[in-house]
Short mmCIF file of C-alpha atoms in Angstrom, two decimals:
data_model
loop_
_atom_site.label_atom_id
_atom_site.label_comp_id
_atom_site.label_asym_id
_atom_site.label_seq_id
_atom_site.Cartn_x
_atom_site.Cartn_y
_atom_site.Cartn_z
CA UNK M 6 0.00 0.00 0.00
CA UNK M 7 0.95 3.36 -0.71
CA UNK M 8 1.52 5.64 2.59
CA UNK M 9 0.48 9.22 2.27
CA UNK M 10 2.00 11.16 5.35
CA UNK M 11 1.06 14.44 5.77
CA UNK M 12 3.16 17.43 8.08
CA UNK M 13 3.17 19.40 9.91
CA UNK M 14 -0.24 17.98 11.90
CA UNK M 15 -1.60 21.47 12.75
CA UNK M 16 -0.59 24.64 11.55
CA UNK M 17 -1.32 28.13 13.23
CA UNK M 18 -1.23 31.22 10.74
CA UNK M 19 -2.11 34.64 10.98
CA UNK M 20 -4.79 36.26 8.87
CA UNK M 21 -3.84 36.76 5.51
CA UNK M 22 -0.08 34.80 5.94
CA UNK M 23 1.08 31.61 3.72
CA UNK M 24 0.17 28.39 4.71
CA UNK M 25 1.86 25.25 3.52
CA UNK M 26 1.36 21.78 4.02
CA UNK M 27 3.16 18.98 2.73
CA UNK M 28 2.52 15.46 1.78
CA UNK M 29 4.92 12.91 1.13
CA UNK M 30 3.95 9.12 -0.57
CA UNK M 31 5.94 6.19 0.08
CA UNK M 32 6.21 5.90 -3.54
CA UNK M 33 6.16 7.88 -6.84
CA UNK M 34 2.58 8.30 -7.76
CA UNK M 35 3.67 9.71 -10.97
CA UNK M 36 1.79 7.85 -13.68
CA UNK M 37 4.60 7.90 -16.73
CA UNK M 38 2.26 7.07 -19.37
CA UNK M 39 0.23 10.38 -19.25
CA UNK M 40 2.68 12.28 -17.17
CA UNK M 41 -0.05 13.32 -14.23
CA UNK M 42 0.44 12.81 -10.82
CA UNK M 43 -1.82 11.04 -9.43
CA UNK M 44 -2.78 13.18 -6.11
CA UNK M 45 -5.73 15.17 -4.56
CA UNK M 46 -5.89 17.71 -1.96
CA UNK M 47 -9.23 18.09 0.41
CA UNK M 48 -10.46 20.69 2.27
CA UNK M 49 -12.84 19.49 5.35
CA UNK M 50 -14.65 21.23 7.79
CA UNK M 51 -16.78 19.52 10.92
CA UNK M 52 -20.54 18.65 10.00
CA UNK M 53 -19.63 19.19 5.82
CA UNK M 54 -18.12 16.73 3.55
CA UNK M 55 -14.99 16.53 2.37
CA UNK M 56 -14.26 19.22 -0.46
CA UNK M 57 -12.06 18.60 -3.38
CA UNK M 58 -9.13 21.68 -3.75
CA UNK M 59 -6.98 20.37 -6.08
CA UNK M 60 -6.51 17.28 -8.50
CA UNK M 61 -3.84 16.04 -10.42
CA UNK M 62 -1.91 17.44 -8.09
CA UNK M 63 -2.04 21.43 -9.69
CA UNK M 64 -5.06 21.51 -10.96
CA UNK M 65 -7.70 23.51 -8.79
CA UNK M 66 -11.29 22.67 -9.07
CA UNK M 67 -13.68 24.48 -10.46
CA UNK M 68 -14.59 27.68 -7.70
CA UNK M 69 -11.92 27.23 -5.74
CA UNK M 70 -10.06 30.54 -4.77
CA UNK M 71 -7.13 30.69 -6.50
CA UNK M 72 -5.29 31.48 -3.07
CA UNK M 73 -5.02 27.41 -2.98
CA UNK M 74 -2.35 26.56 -5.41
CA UNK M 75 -0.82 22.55 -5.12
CA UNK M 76 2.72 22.12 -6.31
CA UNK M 77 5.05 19.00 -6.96
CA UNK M 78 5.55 15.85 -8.30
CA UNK M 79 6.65 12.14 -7.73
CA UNK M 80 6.67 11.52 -4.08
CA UNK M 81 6.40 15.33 -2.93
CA UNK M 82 3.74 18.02 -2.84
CA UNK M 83 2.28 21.14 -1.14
CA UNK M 84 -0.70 22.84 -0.48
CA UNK M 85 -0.04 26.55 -0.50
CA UNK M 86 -2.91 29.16 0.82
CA UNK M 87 -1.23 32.22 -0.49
CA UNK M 88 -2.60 34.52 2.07
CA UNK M 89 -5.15 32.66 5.10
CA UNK M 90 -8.88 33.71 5.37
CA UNK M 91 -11.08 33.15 8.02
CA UNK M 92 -12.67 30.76 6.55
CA UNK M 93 -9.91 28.80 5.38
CA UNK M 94 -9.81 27.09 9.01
CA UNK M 95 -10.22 22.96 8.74
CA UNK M 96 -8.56 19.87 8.07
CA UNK M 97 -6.33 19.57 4.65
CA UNK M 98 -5.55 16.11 3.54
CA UNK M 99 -4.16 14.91 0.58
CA UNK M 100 -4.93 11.67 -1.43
CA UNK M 101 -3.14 9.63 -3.71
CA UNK M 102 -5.20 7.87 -6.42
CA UNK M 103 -2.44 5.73 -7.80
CA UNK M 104 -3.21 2.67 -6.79
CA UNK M 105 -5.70 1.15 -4.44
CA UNK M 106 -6.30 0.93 -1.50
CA UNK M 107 -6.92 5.09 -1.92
CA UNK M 108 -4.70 6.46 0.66
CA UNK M 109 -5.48 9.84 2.25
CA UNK M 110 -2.91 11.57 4.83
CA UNK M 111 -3.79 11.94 8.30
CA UNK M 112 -4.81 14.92 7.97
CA UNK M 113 -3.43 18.43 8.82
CA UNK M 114 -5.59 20.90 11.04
CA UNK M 115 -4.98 24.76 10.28
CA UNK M 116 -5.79 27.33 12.43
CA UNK M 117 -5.93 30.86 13.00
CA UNK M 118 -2.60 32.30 14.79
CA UNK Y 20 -27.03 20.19 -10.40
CA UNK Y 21 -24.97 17.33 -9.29
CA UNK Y 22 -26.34 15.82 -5.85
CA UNK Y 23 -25.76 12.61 -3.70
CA UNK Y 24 -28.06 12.58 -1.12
CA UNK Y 25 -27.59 10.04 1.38
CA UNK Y 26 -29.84 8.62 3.52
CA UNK Y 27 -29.91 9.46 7.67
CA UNK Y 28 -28.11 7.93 10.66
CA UNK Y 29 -28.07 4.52 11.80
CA UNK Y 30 -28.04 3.15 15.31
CA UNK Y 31 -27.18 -1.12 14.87
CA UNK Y 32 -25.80 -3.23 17.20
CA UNK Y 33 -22.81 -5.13 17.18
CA UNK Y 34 -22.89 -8.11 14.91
CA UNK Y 35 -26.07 -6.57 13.06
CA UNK Y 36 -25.62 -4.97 9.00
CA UNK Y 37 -26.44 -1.60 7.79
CA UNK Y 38 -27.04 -0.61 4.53
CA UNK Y 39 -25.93 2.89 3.39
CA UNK Y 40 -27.75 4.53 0.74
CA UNK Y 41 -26.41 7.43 -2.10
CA UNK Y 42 -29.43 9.01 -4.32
CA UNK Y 43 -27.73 10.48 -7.11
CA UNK Y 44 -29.14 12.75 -9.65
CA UNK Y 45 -27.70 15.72 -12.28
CA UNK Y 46 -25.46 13.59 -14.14
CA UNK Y 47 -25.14 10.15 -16.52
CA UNK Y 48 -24.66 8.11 -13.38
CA UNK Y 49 -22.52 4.96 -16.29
CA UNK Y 50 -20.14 7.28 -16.41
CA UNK Y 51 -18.96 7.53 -13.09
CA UNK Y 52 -18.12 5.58 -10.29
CA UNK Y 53 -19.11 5.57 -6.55
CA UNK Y 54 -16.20 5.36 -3.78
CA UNK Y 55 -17.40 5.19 -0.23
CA UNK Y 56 -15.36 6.85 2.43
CA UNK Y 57 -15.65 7.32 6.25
CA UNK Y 58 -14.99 8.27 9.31
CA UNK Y 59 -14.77 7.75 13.03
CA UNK Y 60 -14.78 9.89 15.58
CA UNK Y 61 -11.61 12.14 16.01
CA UNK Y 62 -10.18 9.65 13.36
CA UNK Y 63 -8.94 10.99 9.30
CA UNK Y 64 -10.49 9.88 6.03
CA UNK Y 65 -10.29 5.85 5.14
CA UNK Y 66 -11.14 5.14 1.56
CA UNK Y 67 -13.43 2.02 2.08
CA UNK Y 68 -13.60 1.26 -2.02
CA UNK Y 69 -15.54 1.89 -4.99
CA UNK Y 70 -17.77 0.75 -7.26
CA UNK Y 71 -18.54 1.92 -10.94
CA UNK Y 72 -21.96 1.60 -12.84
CA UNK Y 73 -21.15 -1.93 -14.29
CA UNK Y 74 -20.72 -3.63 -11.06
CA UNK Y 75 -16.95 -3.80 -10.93
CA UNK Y 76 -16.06 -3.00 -6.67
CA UNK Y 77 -12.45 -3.03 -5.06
CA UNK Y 78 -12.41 -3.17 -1.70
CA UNK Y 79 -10.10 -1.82 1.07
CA UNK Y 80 -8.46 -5.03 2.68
CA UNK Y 81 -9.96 -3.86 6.10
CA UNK Y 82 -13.15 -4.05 5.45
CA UNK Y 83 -12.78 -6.64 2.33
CA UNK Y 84 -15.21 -10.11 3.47
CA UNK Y 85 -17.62 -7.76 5.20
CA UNK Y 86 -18.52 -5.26 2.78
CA UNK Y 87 -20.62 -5.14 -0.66
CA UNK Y 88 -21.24 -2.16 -2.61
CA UNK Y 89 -23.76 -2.45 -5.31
CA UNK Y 90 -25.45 0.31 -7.97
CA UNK Y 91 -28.80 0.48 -8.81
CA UNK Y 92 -28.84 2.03 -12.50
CA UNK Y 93 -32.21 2.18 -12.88
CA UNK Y 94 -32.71 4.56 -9.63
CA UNK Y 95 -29.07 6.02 -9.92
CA UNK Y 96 -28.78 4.83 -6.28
CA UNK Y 97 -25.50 3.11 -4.77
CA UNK Y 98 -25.68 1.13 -1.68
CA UNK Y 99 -22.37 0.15 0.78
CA UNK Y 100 -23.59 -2.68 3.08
CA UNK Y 101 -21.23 -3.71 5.84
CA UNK Y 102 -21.93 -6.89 7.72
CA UNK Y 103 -20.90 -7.84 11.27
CA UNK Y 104 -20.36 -4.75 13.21
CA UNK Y 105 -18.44 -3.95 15.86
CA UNK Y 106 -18.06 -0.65 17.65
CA UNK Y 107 -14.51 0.20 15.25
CA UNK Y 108 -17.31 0.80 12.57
CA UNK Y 109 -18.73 3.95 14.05
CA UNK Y 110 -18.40 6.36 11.58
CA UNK Y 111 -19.93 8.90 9.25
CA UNK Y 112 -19.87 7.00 5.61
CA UNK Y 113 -19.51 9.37 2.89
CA UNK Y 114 -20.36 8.51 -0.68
CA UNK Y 115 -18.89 11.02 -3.74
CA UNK Y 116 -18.69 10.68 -6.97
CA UNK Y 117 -15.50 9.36 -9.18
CA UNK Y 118 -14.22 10.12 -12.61
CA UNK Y 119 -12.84 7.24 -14.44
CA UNK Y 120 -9.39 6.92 -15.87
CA UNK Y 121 -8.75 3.97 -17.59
CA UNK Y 122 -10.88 2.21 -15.96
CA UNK Y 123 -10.31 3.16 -12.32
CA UNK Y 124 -11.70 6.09 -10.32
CA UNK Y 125 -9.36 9.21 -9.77
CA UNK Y 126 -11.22 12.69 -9.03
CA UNK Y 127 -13.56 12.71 -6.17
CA UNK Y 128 -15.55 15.35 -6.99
CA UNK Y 129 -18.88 15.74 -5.48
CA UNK Y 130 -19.90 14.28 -2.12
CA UNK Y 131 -22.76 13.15 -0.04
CA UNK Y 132 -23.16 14.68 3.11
CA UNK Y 133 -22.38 11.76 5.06
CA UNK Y 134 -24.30 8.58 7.24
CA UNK Y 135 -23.57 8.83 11.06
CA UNK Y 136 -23.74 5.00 11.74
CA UNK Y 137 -23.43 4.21 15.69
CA UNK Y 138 -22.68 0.48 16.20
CA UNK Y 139 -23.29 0.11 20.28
CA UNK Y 140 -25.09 -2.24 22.23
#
């Protein structure tokens, strides 16, 4: 199984700051034959379901602010929240959709500093 | 629009089933799969599987032998139905809706809003 592992855990930043968060797999979920890296970003916030950020790792959904950006490749990648909004506050976790079994991170809770 | 409406919670006690229901409706439900997801209390995400139109399921090992996730094209409806409970399955189960790449799902795009399902005795 591929291990998604997420850092830091939590993540206090003042209003309008950078956030990052990174995610690491346990191997390269870089699909060669159509170049795409196979990776997701999620955005969840208690009593709402999971919302999809990012895909392929870059590639922001459709109405997402384009203060979330996601950045890297193989075994490496970042969320960035160019500059933190109020209601930016929730759990981030990424997702690789490589291979099964569908491996999020545990999960990275940002906060307001 | 694109919805999946699931249905509400579930109280079951240990060793019982529960069925988990996703309505679906604002898109061609055969060309999409279904993954299931949940959660437990304080706990992350676990992808539980998927599912697409045609009938074709992988299963998480964890929960592989006690789960079945079947589609209903004719009502656009998928179902998750986990057998034998114990009190590790309480959870909210969320269904969403996955694009297809070659023949396995990749973008989870749209979600249900989640089945709180308390397994106590």
């Amino acid at each position: 199984d591929i291990v998604t592992t997420q850092s830091p855990d939590s993540l206090a930043v003042s209003l309008g700051e950078r956030a990052t968060i990174n995610c690491k797999s346990s191997q390269s979920v870089l699909y060669s034959s159509n170049n795409k890296n196979y990776l997701a970003w999620y955005q969840h916030k208690p009593g709402q379901p999971p919302k999809l950020l990012i895909y392929w790792a870059s590639t922001r959904e459709s109405g997402v602010p384009d203060r979330f950006s996601g950045s890297g490749s193989g075994t490496d990648f970042t969320l960035t929240i160019s500059s933190l909004q109020a209601e930016d506050v929730a759990v981030y976790y990424c997702q690789q959709y490589y291979s099964p079994p569908y491996t999020f991170g545990q999960g990275t809770k940002l906060e307001i500093k | 629009q694109v919805q999946l409406v699931q249905a509400g919670a579930e109280v079951k006690k240990p060793g019982a089933s529960v069925r988990v229901s996703c309505k679906t409706s604002g898109y061609t439900f055969n060309s999409y799969g279904i993954t299931w997801v949940r959660q437990a209390p304080g706990q992350g995400l676990e992808w539980m599987g998927w599912i697409n139109a045609y009938g074709y399921t992988n299963y998480a090992q964890k929960v592989q032998g006690r789960v079945t996730m079947t589609t209903d094209t004719s009502t656009t409806t998928a179902y998750m139905e986990l057998r034998s409970l114990t009190s590790d399955d309480t959870a909210v189960y969320y269904c969403a809706r996955s694009h297809i790449t070659s023949g396995y799902p990749t973008i989870f795009d749209y979600w249900g809003q989640g089945t709180l399902v308390t397994v106590t005795s």
